[in-house]
Structure formats: structure tokens, C-alpha cells
PDB file of C-alpha atoms and ligand atoms in Angstrom:
ATOM      1  CA  MET B  83      -5.948  18.610 -27.694  1.00  0.00           C
ATOM      2  CA  ILE B  84      -5.753  17.487 -23.974  1.00  0.00           C
ATOM      3  CA  LYS B  85      -8.562  15.373 -22.619  1.00  0.00           C
ATOM      4  CA  PHE B  86      -8.747  16.778 -19.246  1.00  0.00           C
ATOM      5  CA  ALA B  87      -9.056  14.437 -16.116  1.00  0.00           C
ATOM      6  CA  ASN B  88     -11.702  16.757 -14.657  1.00  0.00           C
ATOM      7  CA  GLU B  89     -14.729  18.271 -16.255  1.00  0.00           C
ATOM      8  CA  LYS B  90     -15.245  22.002 -15.936  1.00  0.00           C
ATOM      9  CA  MET B  91     -18.042  22.781 -13.245  1.00  0.00           C
ATOM     10  CA  ASP B  92     -20.703  25.547 -12.835  1.00  0.00           C
ATOM     11  CA  ARG B  93     -19.046  27.914 -10.229  1.00  0.00           C
ATOM     12  CA  ASN B  94     -22.239  28.118  -8.571  1.00  0.00           C
ATOM     13  CA  ALA B  95     -23.216  24.542  -8.363  1.00  0.00           C
ATOM     14  CA  PRO B  96     -22.659  22.679  -5.290  1.00  0.00           C
ATOM     15  CA  CYS B  97     -19.086  21.273  -5.111  1.00  0.00           C
ATOM     16  CA  TRP B  98     -18.391  17.705  -6.208  1.00  0.00           C
ATOM     17  CA  CYS B  99     -16.839  16.910  -2.948  1.00  0.00           C
ATOM     18  CA  GLY B 100     -20.169  16.951  -1.336  1.00  0.00           C
ATOM     19  CA  SER B 101     -19.422  19.810   1.246  1.00  0.00           C
ATOM     20  CA  GLY B 102     -22.540  21.522   0.190  1.00  0.00           C
ATOM     21  CA  LYS B 103     -20.466  24.738  -0.439  1.00  0.00           C
ATOM     22  CA  LYS B 104     -20.659  26.289  -3.995  1.00  0.00           C
ATOM     23  CA  TYR B 105     -17.958  25.108  -6.212  1.00  0.00           C
ATOM     24  CA  LYS B 106     -16.298  28.688  -6.380  1.00  0.00           C
ATOM     25  CA  HIS B 107     -16.001  28.605  -2.883  1.00  0.00           C
ATOM     26  CA  CYS B 108     -14.616  25.113  -2.293  1.00  0.00           C
ATOM     27  CA  HIS B 109     -12.587  23.100  -4.953  1.00  0.00           C
ATOM     28  CA  GLU B 110     -12.550  25.550  -7.776  1.00  0.00           C
ATOM     29  CA  ALA B 111      -8.934  26.686  -7.092  1.00  0.00           C
ATOM     30  CA  PHE B 112      -7.908  23.050  -6.213  1.00  0.00           C
ATOM     31  CA  ASP B 113      -9.220  21.978  -9.654  1.00  0.00           C
ATOM     32  CA  GLU B 114      -7.379  24.806 -11.383  1.00  0.00           C
ATOM     33  CA  LYS B 115      -4.242  24.022  -9.944  1.00  0.00           C
ATOM     34  CA  ILE B 116      -4.461  20.180 -11.064  1.00  0.00           C
ATOM     35  CA  ARG B 117      -5.366  21.576 -14.598  1.00  0.00           C
ATOM     36  CA  GLU B 118      -2.237  23.787 -14.757  1.00  0.00           C
ATOM     37  CA  PHE B 119       0.022  20.626 -14.082  1.00  0.00           C
ATOM     38  CA  GLU B 120      -2.023  18.657 -16.652  1.00  0.00           C
ATOM     39  CA  LEU B 121      -1.269  21.446 -19.229  1.00  0.00           C
ATOM     40  CA  LYS B 122       2.546  20.862 -18.455  1.00  0.00           C
ATOM     41  CA  GLY B 123       1.983  17.343 -19.352  1.00  0.00           C
ATOM     42  CA  ALA B 124       1.552  15.858 -15.945  1.00  0.00           C
ATOM     43  CA  VAL B 125      -0.438  12.711 -15.198  1.00  0.00           C
ATOM     44  CA  VAL B 126      -3.129  13.936 -12.687  1.00  0.00           C
ATOM     45  CA  PRO B 127      -5.676  12.076 -10.500  1.00  0.00           C
ATOM     46  CA  ASP B 128      -9.381  12.588 -11.523  1.00  0.00           C
ATOM     47  CA  ARG B 129     -11.953  13.412  -8.922  1.00  0.00           C
ATOM     48  CA  SER B 130     -12.668   9.709  -8.030  1.00  0.00           C
ATOM     49  CA  LEU B 131      -9.302   9.506  -6.564  1.00  0.00           C
ATOM     50  CA  ILE B 132      -9.877  12.543  -4.217  1.00  0.00           C
ATOM     51  CA  LYS B 133     -11.053  11.338  -0.634  1.00  0.00           C
ATOM     52  CA  THR B 134     -13.489  13.529   1.038  1.00  0.00           C
ATOM     53  CA  PRO B 135     -13.433  14.016   4.882  1.00  0.00           C
ATOM     54  CA  ARG B 136     -16.212  11.550   5.266  1.00  0.00           C
ATOM     55  CA  ASP B 137     -14.236   8.979   3.347  1.00  0.00           C
ATOM     56  CA  ILE B 138     -11.184   9.735   5.320  1.00  0.00           C
ATOM     57  CA  GLU B 139     -13.026   8.941   8.500  1.00  0.00           C
ATOM     58  CA  GLY B 140     -14.331   5.765   7.223  1.00  0.00           C
ATOM     59  CA  ILE B 141     -10.929   4.557   6.062  1.00  0.00           C
ATOM     60  CA  LYS B 142      -9.415   5.512   9.526  1.00  0.00           C
ATOM     61  CA  ALA B 143     -12.022   3.448  11.324  1.00  0.00           C
ATOM     62  CA  SER B 144     -11.178   0.533   9.032  1.00  0.00           C
ATOM     63  CA  ALA B 145      -7.641   1.121   9.727  1.00  0.00           C
ATOM     64  CA  LYS B 146      -8.038   0.965  13.342  1.00  0.00           C
ATOM     65  CA  ILE B 147      -8.951  -2.825  12.883  1.00  0.00           C
ATOM     66  CA  ASN B 148      -6.126  -3.373  10.389  1.00  0.00           C
ATOM     67  CA  ILE B 149      -3.587  -2.096  13.021  1.00  0.00           C
ATOM     68  CA  ALA B 150      -5.071  -3.984  15.749  1.00  0.00           C
ATOM     69  CA  VAL B 151      -4.954  -7.204  13.778  1.00  0.00           C
ATOM     70  CA  LEU B 152      -1.376  -6.784  13.088  1.00  0.00           C
ATOM     71  CA  ASP B 153      -0.697  -5.943  16.720  1.00  0.00           C
ATOM     72  CA  GLU B 154      -2.326  -9.225  17.706  1.00  0.00           C
ATOM     73  CA  VAL B 155      -0.386 -11.050  15.084  1.00  0.00           C
ATOM     74  CA  GLY B 156       2.808  -9.430  16.469  1.00  0.00           C
ATOM     75  CA  SER B 157       1.971 -10.418  20.189  1.00  0.00           C
ATOM     76  CA  LYS B 158       1.392 -14.158  19.033  1.00  0.00           C
ATOM     77  CA  ILE B 159       3.768 -14.999  16.282  1.00  0.00           C
ATOM     78  CA  HIS B 160       6.611 -17.586  17.129  1.00  0.00           C
ATOM     79  CA  ALA B 161       8.471 -20.299  15.937  1.00  0.00           C
ATOM     80  CA  GLY B 162       6.497 -23.563  15.787  1.00  0.00           C
ATOM     81  CA  MET B 163       3.324 -21.853  14.783  1.00  0.00           C
ATOM     82  CA  THR B 164       1.541 -22.651  11.507  1.00  0.00           C
ATOM     83  CA  THR B 165       0.624 -19.846   9.136  1.00  0.00           C
ATOM     84  CA  GLN B 166      -2.807 -21.189   9.153  1.00  0.00           C
ATOM     85  CA  GLU B 167      -2.624 -20.067  12.850  1.00  0.00           C
ATOM     86  CA  ILE B 168      -1.993 -16.623  11.687  1.00  0.00           C
ATOM     87  CA  ASP B 169      -4.716 -16.538   9.419  1.00  0.00           C
ATOM     88  CA  ASP B 170      -7.211 -17.703  12.248  1.00  0.00           C
ATOM     89  CA  ILE B 171      -5.919 -14.750  14.253  1.00  0.00           C
ATOM     90  CA  VAL B 172      -6.623 -12.481  11.272  1.00  0.00           C
ATOM     91  CA  TYR B 173     -10.025 -13.781  10.677  1.00  0.00           C
ATOM     92  CA  ASN B 174     -11.035 -13.916  14.334  1.00  0.00           C
ATOM     93  CA  THR B 175      -9.964 -10.534  15.321  1.00  0.00           C
ATOM     94  CA  THR B 176     -11.218  -8.825  12.159  1.00  0.00           C
ATOM     95  CA  VAL B 177     -14.647 -10.260  12.627  1.00  0.00           C
ATOM     96  CA  LYS B 178     -14.785  -9.654  16.219  1.00  0.00           C
ATOM     97  CA  MET B 179     -14.072  -5.946  15.572  1.00  0.00           C
ATOM     98  CA  GLY B 180     -16.841  -5.748  12.955  1.00  0.00           C
ATOM     99  CA  GLY B 181     -14.603  -6.104   9.956  1.00  0.00           C
ATOM    100  CA  ILE B 182     -14.193  -8.297   7.009  1.00  0.00           C
ATOM    101  CA  PRO B 183     -10.839  -9.528   5.858  1.00  0.00           C
ATOM    102  CA  ALA B 184     -10.559  -7.965   2.312  1.00  0.00           C
ATOM    103  CA  ASP B 185      -8.230 -10.719   1.079  1.00  0.00           C
ATOM    104  CA  LEU B 186     -10.803 -13.561   1.617  1.00  0.00           C
ATOM    105  CA  HIS B 187     -12.312 -14.649  -1.791  1.00  0.00           C
ATOM    106  CA  TYR B 188     -10.661 -11.582  -3.283  1.00  0.00           C
ATOM    107  CA  GLU B 189     -10.486 -12.775  -7.020  1.00  0.00           C
ATOM    108  CA  GLY B 190     -10.723 -16.413  -5.595  1.00  0.00           C
ATOM    109  CA  TYR B 191      -7.976 -15.959  -2.883  1.00  0.00           C
ATOM    110  CA  PRO B 192      -8.740 -18.830  -0.392  1.00  0.00           C
ATOM    111  CA  LYS B 193      -7.562 -17.300   2.976  1.00  0.00           C
ATOM    112  CA  SER B 194      -7.910 -14.061   4.975  1.00  0.00           C
ATOM    113  CA  VAL B 195      -4.235 -12.749   5.222  1.00  0.00           C
ATOM    114  CA  CYS B 196      -1.064 -13.243   2.991  1.00  0.00           C
ATOM    115  CA  THR B 197       1.931 -14.609   4.883  1.00  0.00           C
ATOM    116  CA  SER B 198       5.083 -14.679   2.690  1.00  0.00           C
ATOM    117  CA  ILE B 199       8.356 -16.335   4.177  1.00  0.00           C
ATOM    118  CA  ASN B 200      11.879 -15.998   3.216  1.00  0.00           C
ATOM    119  CA  ASP B 201      12.389 -16.055  -0.680  1.00  0.00           C
ATOM    120  CA  GLN B 202       8.439 -15.789  -0.776  1.00  0.00           C
ATOM    121  CA  VAL B 203       8.200 -12.132  -2.272  1.00  0.00           C
ATOM    122  CA  CYS B 204       4.348 -11.795  -1.644  1.00  0.00           C
ATOM    123  CA  HIS B 205       0.933 -13.544  -1.713  1.00  0.00           C
ATOM    124  CA  GLY B 206       2.192 -16.562   0.378  1.00  0.00           C
ATOM    125  CA  ILE B 207      -1.011 -18.611   1.289  1.00  0.00           C
ATOM    126  CA  PRO B 208      -1.490 -19.627   4.942  1.00  0.00           C
ATOM    127  CA  SER B 209      -1.567 -23.386   5.344  1.00  0.00           C
ATOM    128  CA  LYS B 210      -1.574 -25.760   8.250  1.00  0.00           C
ATOM    129  CA  ASP B 211       1.255 -27.502   6.615  1.00  0.00           C
ATOM    130  CA  VAL B 212       3.533 -24.289   6.859  1.00  0.00           C
ATOM    131  CA  VAL B 213       5.377 -24.046  10.269  1.00  0.00           C
ATOM    132  CA  LEU B 214       7.373 -21.029  11.042  1.00  0.00           C
ATOM    133  CA  LYS B 215      11.052 -21.999  12.007  1.00  0.00           C
ATOM    134  CA  ASP B 216      13.831 -20.185  13.811  1.00  0.00           C
ATOM    135  CA  GLY B 217      15.722 -17.943  11.487  1.00  0.00           C
ATOM    136  CA  ASP B 218      12.626 -17.163   9.167  1.00  0.00           C
ATOM    137  CA  ILE B 219      11.557 -13.612   7.955  1.00  0.00           C
ATOM    138  CA  VAL B 220       7.807 -13.455   7.402  1.00  0.00           C
ATOM    139  CA  ASN B 221       5.822 -10.749   5.975  1.00  0.00           C
ATOM    140  CA  VAL B 222       2.053 -10.425   7.177  1.00  0.00           C
ATOM    141  CA  ASP B 223      -0.095  -8.630   4.799  1.00  0.00           C
ATOM    142  CA  CYS B 224      -3.368  -7.668   6.152  1.00  0.00           C
ATOM    143  CA  SER B 225      -6.411  -6.096   4.397  1.00  0.00           C
ATOM    144  CA  THR B 226      -9.638  -4.926   6.015  1.00  0.00           C
ATOM    145  CA  ILE B 227     -13.072  -3.821   4.898  1.00  0.00           C
ATOM    146  CA  LEU B 228     -15.277  -1.752   7.403  1.00  0.00           C
ATOM    147  CA  ASN B 229     -18.520  -0.292   6.164  1.00  0.00           C
ATOM    148  CA  GLY B 230     -17.152  -0.432   2.549  1.00  0.00           C
ATOM    149  CA  PHE B 231     -13.955   1.477   3.490  1.00  0.00           C
ATOM    150  CA  PHE B 232     -10.570  -0.397   2.790  1.00  0.00           C
ATOM    151  CA  SER B 233      -7.260  -0.330   4.682  1.00  0.00           C
ATOM    152  CA  ASP B 234      -4.072  -2.273   3.754  1.00  0.00           C
ATOM    153  CA  SER B 235      -0.875  -2.640   5.526  1.00  0.00           C
ATOM    154  CA  SER B 236       1.789  -5.139   6.371  1.00  0.00           C
ATOM    155  CA  ARG B 237       4.658  -5.925   8.564  1.00  0.00           C
ATOM    156  CA  MET B 238       7.721  -7.953   8.802  1.00  0.00           C
ATOM    157  CA  PHE B 239       8.425 -10.498  11.697  1.00  0.00           C
ATOM    158  CA  CYS B 240      11.822 -11.976  12.450  1.00  0.00           C
ATOM    159  CA  ILE B 241      11.333 -15.384  13.970  1.00  0.00           C
ATOM    160  CA  GLY B 242      13.887 -16.212  16.784  1.00  0.00           C
ATOM    161  CA  ASN B 243      17.540 -15.852  15.608  1.00  0.00           C
ATOM    162  CA  VAL B 244      17.574 -14.334  12.352  1.00  0.00           C
ATOM    163  CA  ASP B 245      20.790 -14.165  10.321  1.00  0.00           C
ATOM    164  CA  PRO B 246      22.297 -10.439  10.493  1.00  0.00           C
ATOM    165  CA  SER B 247      22.215 -10.021   6.826  1.00  0.00           C
ATOM    166  CA  TRP B 248      18.485 -10.977   6.622  1.00  0.00           C
ATOM    167  CA  LYS B 249      17.670  -8.767   9.681  1.00  0.00           C
ATOM    168  CA  LYS B 250      19.509  -5.885   7.710  1.00  0.00           C
ATOM    169  CA  LEU B 251      17.357  -6.578   4.569  1.00  0.00           C
ATOM    170  CA  VAL B 252      14.195  -6.296   6.962  1.00  0.00           C
ATOM    171  CA  ASP B 253      15.388  -3.002   8.524  1.00  0.00           C
ATOM    172  CA  VAL B 254      16.454  -1.545   5.243  1.00  0.00           C
ATOM    173  CA  THR B 255      13.258  -2.293   3.943  1.00  0.00           C
ATOM    174  CA  LYS B 256      11.334  -0.393   6.577  1.00  0.00           C
ATOM    175  CA  GLU B 257      13.736   2.391   6.118  1.00  0.00           C
ATOM    176  CA  CYS B 258      12.845   2.441   2.299  1.00  0.00           C
ATOM    177  CA  VAL B 259       9.082   2.966   3.493  1.00  0.00           C
ATOM    178  CA  GLN B 260      10.040   5.823   5.939  1.00  0.00           C
ATOM    179  CA  ILE B 261      12.099   7.638   3.265  1.00  0.00           C
ATOM    180  CA  GLY B 262       9.153   7.168   0.621  1.00  0.00           C
ATOM    181  CA  LEU B 263       6.790   8.549   3.285  1.00  0.00           C
ATOM    182  CA  GLU B 264       9.244  11.629   3.693  1.00  0.00           C
ATOM    183  CA  HIS B 265       8.689  12.195  -0.067  1.00  0.00           C
ATOM    184  CA  VAL B 266       4.812  12.094   0.002  1.00  0.00           C
ATOM    185  CA  ILE B 267       4.595  16.008  -0.496  1.00  0.00           C
ATOM    186  CA  PRO B 268       1.496  17.430  -2.274  1.00  0.00           C
ATOM    187  CA  TRP B 269       2.238  18.635  -5.706  1.00  0.00           C
ATOM    188  CA  THR B 270       5.164  16.450  -6.421  1.00  0.00           C
ATOM    189  CA  TYR B 271       5.082  13.191  -8.190  1.00  0.00           C
ATOM    190  CA  LEU B 272       4.819   9.697  -7.127  1.00  0.00           C
ATOM    191  CA  GLY B 273       7.986   9.041  -9.274  1.00  0.00           C
ATOM    192  CA  ASP B 274       9.955  11.388  -6.703  1.00  0.00           C
ATOM    193  CA  MET B 275       8.696   9.182  -3.996  1.00  0.00           C
ATOM    194  CA  GLY B 276       9.245   5.840  -5.805  1.00  0.00           C
ATOM    195  CA  ASN B 277      13.015   6.654  -6.938  1.00  0.00           C
ATOM    196  CA  ALA B 278      13.839   7.665  -3.147  1.00  0.00           C
ATOM    197  CA  VAL B 279      12.637   4.375  -2.178  1.00  0.00           C
ATOM    198  CA  HIS B 280      14.658   2.534  -4.862  1.00  0.00           C
ATOM    199  CA  GLN B 281      17.675   4.576  -4.249  1.00  0.00           C
ATOM    200  CA  HIS B 282      17.798   3.543  -0.757  1.00  0.00           C
ATOM    201  CA  ALA B 283      17.562  -0.198  -1.563  1.00  0.00           C
ATOM    202  CA  LEU B 284      20.253   0.132  -4.145  1.00  0.00           C
ATOM    203  CA  ASP B 285      22.504   2.013  -1.872  1.00  0.00           C
ATOM    204  CA  ASN B 286      22.430  -1.054   0.389  1.00  0.00           C
ATOM    205  CA  GLY B 287      23.138  -3.406  -2.759  1.00  0.00           C
ATOM    206  CA  TYR B 288      19.432  -4.520  -2.822  1.00  0.00           C
ATOM    207  CA  SER B 289      17.093  -4.683  -5.699  1.00  0.00           C
ATOM    208  CA  VAL B 290      13.368  -3.713  -5.861  1.00  0.00           C
ATOM    209  CA  VAL B 291      10.722  -5.857  -7.537  1.00  0.00           C
ATOM    210  CA  ARG B 292       9.404  -3.979 -10.639  1.00  0.00           C
ATOM    211  CA  GLU B 293       6.204  -5.899 -11.575  1.00  0.00           C
ATOM    212  CA  ILE B 294       4.155  -5.540  -8.383  1.00  0.00           C
ATOM    213  CA  GLY B 295       3.696  -2.343  -6.433  1.00  0.00           C
ATOM    214  CA  GLY B 296       1.462  -0.256  -4.488  1.00  0.00           C
ATOM    215  CA  HIS B 297      -1.826   1.161  -5.302  1.00  0.00           C
ATOM    216  CA  GLY B 298      -4.747   3.635  -4.384  1.00  0.00           C
ATOM    217  CA  CYS B 299      -6.971   2.006  -1.563  1.00  0.00           C
ATOM    218  CA  GLY B 300      -9.919   3.317   0.450  1.00  0.00           C
ATOM    219  CA  LEU B 301     -13.166   3.106  -1.543  1.00  0.00           C
ATOM    220  CA  GLU B 302     -11.826  -0.119  -3.274  1.00  0.00           C
ATOM    221  CA  PHE B 303      -9.211  -2.570  -2.448  1.00  0.00           C
ATOM    222  CA  HIS B 304      -6.949  -1.494  -5.222  1.00  0.00           C
ATOM    223  CA  GLU B 305      -7.706   1.923  -6.844  1.00  0.00           C
ATOM    224  CA  ASP B 306      -5.491   3.948  -9.292  1.00  0.00           C
ATOM    225  CA  PRO B 307      -2.831   4.931  -9.126  1.00  0.00           C
ATOM    226  CA  TYR B 308      -0.344   1.960  -9.563  1.00  0.00           C
ATOM    227  CA  VAL B 309       2.592   3.035  -7.340  1.00  0.00           C
ATOM    228  CA  SER B 310       6.079   1.832  -8.468  1.00  0.00           C
ATOM    229  CA  TYR B 311       9.106   1.800  -6.578  1.00  0.00           C
ATOM    230  CA  VAL B 312      11.358   1.616  -9.595  1.00  0.00           C
ATOM    231  CA  SER B 313      10.152   5.178 -10.936  1.00  0.00           C
ATOM    232  CA  LEU B 314      11.990   8.131 -12.049  1.00  0.00           C
ATOM    233  CA  PRO B 315      11.805  11.577 -10.427  1.00  0.00           C
ATOM    234  CA  GLY B 316       9.105  13.700 -12.032  1.00  0.00           C
ATOM    235  CA  THR B 317       7.160  10.843 -13.593  1.00  0.00           C
ATOM    236  CA  GLU B 318       4.070   9.027 -12.379  1.00  0.00           C
ATOM    237  CA  MET B 319       0.980  10.534 -11.082  1.00  0.00           C
ATOM    238  CA  LEU B 320       0.912  14.094  -9.363  1.00  0.00           C
ATOM    239  CA  MET B 321       0.199  13.709  -5.653  1.00  0.00           C
ATOM    240  CA  VAL B 322      -2.657  15.726  -4.714  1.00  0.00           C
ATOM    241  CA  PRO B 323      -4.259  16.411  -1.075  1.00  0.00           C
ATOM    242  CA  GLY B 324      -6.972  13.865  -0.371  1.00  0.00           C
ATOM    243  CA  MET B 325      -5.354  10.994  -2.525  1.00  0.00           C
ATOM    244  CA  VAL B 326      -4.658   7.655  -0.490  1.00  0.00           C
ATOM    245  CA  PHE B 327      -2.377   5.019  -1.545  1.00  0.00           C
ATOM    246  CA  THR B 328       0.131   2.323  -0.300  1.00  0.00           C
ATOM    247  CA  ILE B 329       3.880   2.397   0.091  1.00  0.00           C
ATOM    248  CA  GLU B 330       4.860  -1.186  -0.080  1.00  0.00           C
ATOM    249  CA  PRO B 331       8.000  -1.863  -1.806  1.00  0.00           C
ATOM    250  CA  MET B 332       9.256  -5.621  -2.219  1.00  0.00           C
ATOM    251  CA  VAL B 333      13.076  -5.331  -1.562  1.00  0.00           C
ATOM    252  CA  ASN B 334      15.158  -8.517  -2.687  1.00  0.00           C
ATOM    253  CA  MET B 335      18.609  -9.434  -1.275  1.00  0.00           C
ATOM    254  CA  GLY B 336      19.535 -10.715  -4.800  1.00  0.00           C
ATOM    255  CA  THR B 337      18.004 -10.270  -8.101  1.00  0.00           C
ATOM    256  CA  ASP B 338      14.899  -8.508  -8.734  1.00  0.00           C
ATOM    257  CA  GLU B 339      13.560 -11.352 -10.904  1.00  0.00           C
ATOM    258  CA  ILE B 340      10.508 -13.160  -9.650  1.00  0.00           C
ATOM    259  CA  PHE B 341       8.214 -15.974 -10.595  1.00  0.00           C
ATOM    260  CA  GLN B 342       4.636 -17.286  -9.726  1.00  0.00           C
ATOM    261  CA  ASP B 343       3.922 -20.391  -8.413  1.00  0.00           C
ATOM    262  CA  GLU B 344       1.969 -22.134 -10.871  1.00  0.00           C
ATOM    263  CA  GLY B 345       0.554 -24.707  -8.390  1.00  0.00           C
ATOM    264  CA  ASN B 346      -1.505 -22.067  -6.466  1.00  0.00           C
ATOM    265  CA  GLY B 347      -1.653 -19.238  -9.003  1.00  0.00           C
ATOM    266  CA  TRP B 348      -0.737 -16.514  -6.246  1.00  0.00           C
ATOM    267  CA  SER B 349       2.523 -16.927  -4.465  1.00  0.00           C
ATOM    268  CA  ILE B 350       5.380 -15.060  -5.854  1.00  0.00           C
ATOM    269  CA  TYR B 351       9.146 -16.013  -5.364  1.00  0.00           C
ATOM    270  CA  THR B 352      12.598 -14.664  -5.982  1.00  0.00           C
ATOM    271  CA  VAL B 353      14.187 -16.549  -8.925  1.00  0.00           C
ATOM    272  CA  ASP B 354      17.587 -16.905  -7.044  1.00  0.00           C
ATOM    273  CA  GLY B 355      15.962 -18.185  -3.954  1.00  0.00           C
ATOM    274  CA  LYS B 356      17.470 -15.225  -1.851  1.00  0.00           C
ATOM    275  CA  PRO B 357      15.214 -13.646   0.711  1.00  0.00           C
ATOM    276  CA  SER B 358      12.807 -10.656   0.053  1.00  0.00           C
ATOM    277  CA  ALA B 359      11.290  -8.217   2.545  1.00  0.00           C
ATOM    278  CA  GLN B 360       8.466  -6.070   2.384  1.00  0.00           C
ATOM    279  CA  TRP B 361       6.513  -3.360   4.727  1.00  0.00           C
ATOM    280  CA  GLU B 362       3.378  -1.491   3.713  1.00  0.00           C
ATOM    281  CA  ILE B 363       1.734   1.509   5.057  1.00  0.00           C
ATOM    282  CA  GLN B 364      -1.256   3.439   3.721  1.00  0.00           C
ATOM    283  CA  VAL B 365      -0.909   7.058   3.493  1.00  0.00           C
ATOM    284  CA  LEU B 366      -3.116   9.982   2.756  1.00  0.00           C
ATOM    285  CA  VAL B 367      -1.700  13.051   1.084  1.00  0.00           C
ATOM    286  CA  THR B 368      -2.478  16.241   3.037  1.00  0.00           C
ATOM    287  CA  GLU B 369      -2.367  19.937   2.322  1.00  0.00           C
ATOM    288  CA  THR B 370       1.026  20.180   4.122  1.00  0.00           C
ATOM    289  CA  GLY B 371       2.545  16.642   3.706  1.00  0.00           C
ATOM    290  CA  HIS B 372       1.184  13.190   4.725  1.00  0.00           C
ATOM    291  CA  GLU B 373      -0.494  11.462   7.354  1.00  0.00           C
ATOM    292  CA  VAL B 374      -0.275   7.485   7.760  1.00  0.00           C
ATOM    293  CA  LEU B 375      -3.555   5.883   8.041  1.00  0.00           C
ATOM    294  CA  SER B 376      -2.405   2.236   8.478  1.00  0.00           C
ATOM    295  CA  TYR B 377       0.835   0.470   9.146  1.00  0.00           C
TER     296      TYR B 377
HETATM  297  N1  MF3 A 561      -2.661  -7.056   0.425  1.00  0.00           N
HETATM  298  C1  MF3 A 561      -2.053  -7.056  -0.669  1.00  0.00           C
HETATM  299  C2  MF3 A 561      -1.651  -5.699  -1.256  1.00  0.00           C
HETATM  300  O1  MF3 A 561      -1.091  -5.146  -0.584  1.00  0.00           O
HETATM  301  C3  MF3 A 561      -2.982  -7.694  -1.782  1.00  0.00           C
HETATM  302  C4  MF3 A 561      -3.302  -9.358  -1.506  1.00  0.00           C
HETATM  303  S1  MF3 A 561      -4.553  -9.885  -2.546  1.00  0.00           S
HETATM  304  C5  MF3 A 561      -4.647 -11.423  -1.986  1.00  0.00           C
HETATM  305  O2  MF3 A 561      -2.240  -5.156  -2.148  1.00  0.00           O
HETATM  306  F1  MF3 A 561      -5.805 -11.838  -2.575  1.00  0.00           F
HETATM  307  F2  MF3 A 561      -3.567 -11.983  -2.320  1.00  0.00           F
HETATM  308  F3  MF3 A 561      -4.879 -11.344  -0.843  1.00  0.00           F
HETATM  309 CO1   CO A 562      -1.477  -3.275  -0.765  1.00  0.00          CO
END
């Protein structure tokens, strides 16, 4: 017996999406299509993961701040600056625009942004003791709340003269995200997308972190589904119009093995000390393909 993700509804009742239309004139066909995939054994989203037009407007307004904050960091970042100064820019710019940094106090996280340098894979904690130096590659991962709507994206910054092999890692990781985006096609699988990301990293001699990935995002910071970038075609959740999730692979120059800093309980490093890069975008699945909400 299949336990379906979505309950059957009275065809004449108002649609679950809040459009005010009768279900039979709104999402009934959509739900039927999902059910057909489910009967074939697919993992499918339940209704809580489908954003309404109103949700999407809210997420876009949040993303406007998210993007502006990263633009501001990009215009100010330089060698000799501390990562605390980046945190200050993120906090001040976010608050000035009416938002809240989603990272701050999230599960006890102490700062407003993550700044992960070189062999730091993710969750680097800003500090007045950490100074950016010539040749560093740094990921700035920024998450924003506005009126209860969440946005999440990150970018890499190359500080001064970066070794060409490190610059290539940064560039290929960005290509991985672009290739992933091209595979965000409704009624195909997250595993199709994740596999395309993985393959491009492998083709360049890199590895992809397995234990940490992307996530649904919008009404909460981290929603279902978990989004892997080491997944196989035809596996993982079906991508359905209205879903919003992040594409954020962590690509390592060397081994995919990582460890957590036991001192702070947050920061993740590569085991071999080689660099890691990450870019993150937040994407909406549409009827015809996708729309990038934050980057
Ligand atoms: N922004 C990260 C993500 O992409 C999450 C950071 S959580 C924090 O999902 F607490 F470390 F900030
Ligand atoms: Co994220």
C-alpha cells in the first residue's frame, strides 16, 4: 500500500493553494500528475513544499536584500580586511534594508554570515582575528529573512593574486552550479541535476562533498528536500513547479573527506588541507524550467 504524499480533496472545495478557485479548476490535474509519478515509485513533494505566487513574491523581496548584501560585500572585500568586518557589512546592510540575517543565533550560530577561507569547506565563523590575505579564496554565505520569508545564496571571492589552479577550482565550481541550473526541469529528478553537477567536478579532477548539500528554502531556512550533488539520475525527489531549493555544491581540489572543528562545533575543513570552493543559488522550479531567485 502506497501512503500518498498528498491527500485526495473534494473537487468542488477551494484549492489548497489559496487561489480561491475550485480545486477541480486549479491544482487537481497537477496533483494527479504527481500521483502518477508516485505510483511509479518516485519520491514526490508534499503540498507544503509547493510555493504559492504570494510566497514567491515574499521570497523574491527577501532575495532582493540577500543579493544586495553580497553585492555590498563584493564591492568592499579586500586583502587586510578581517572577516568580522564582512560580518559587520552583512549585518548592517541587511538591517538597514529591513531584513534579519538568518544565520544569527540559528541553532546557536554566533554571527550573521559564514566566511569560509581556502581549506574551510563551509561554516567559517567571522572573527576580528581572521585577516584576509593575498591569494586567499573565500566563500561568503549569506541568508536573509524578510517578513518571514527566507533567501540564501553565496559567492566566492578571490583576494588579490590567487594561484591559477585555485582560480580554476573557483571557476569550475561556478560552472557546476550553472550546469545544475540547466538541469532544473520540472517533472525530472533532483538526482538528474545532482549527477550533472558531480560529473562536471569529476571531469575536472575534483571531488564533491557528500555529507552536506542544499535544501528547500523559502518559508523556513532549511526545508525538505535535502539536495545532494553526488546523486544518481532518476533518483531523489521529483522537481515540481513551485518548489524552491538551493544549488550549493562544495567542490574540493583533493579528497572529498571533511572534518568538523571541535573547538567551535561549526566550521568544516578538508581532511587533506587542500582548498574547497562553493557557490550557492536559490532557484524556483517553473512550468517551463526554472527561475533564479537569489545568487
Ligand atoms: N547558509 C548556509 C546554507 O547554505 C547555512 C548556514 S547555517 C549557519 O545552508 F548557522 F552556519 F549560519
Ligand atoms: Co543554503
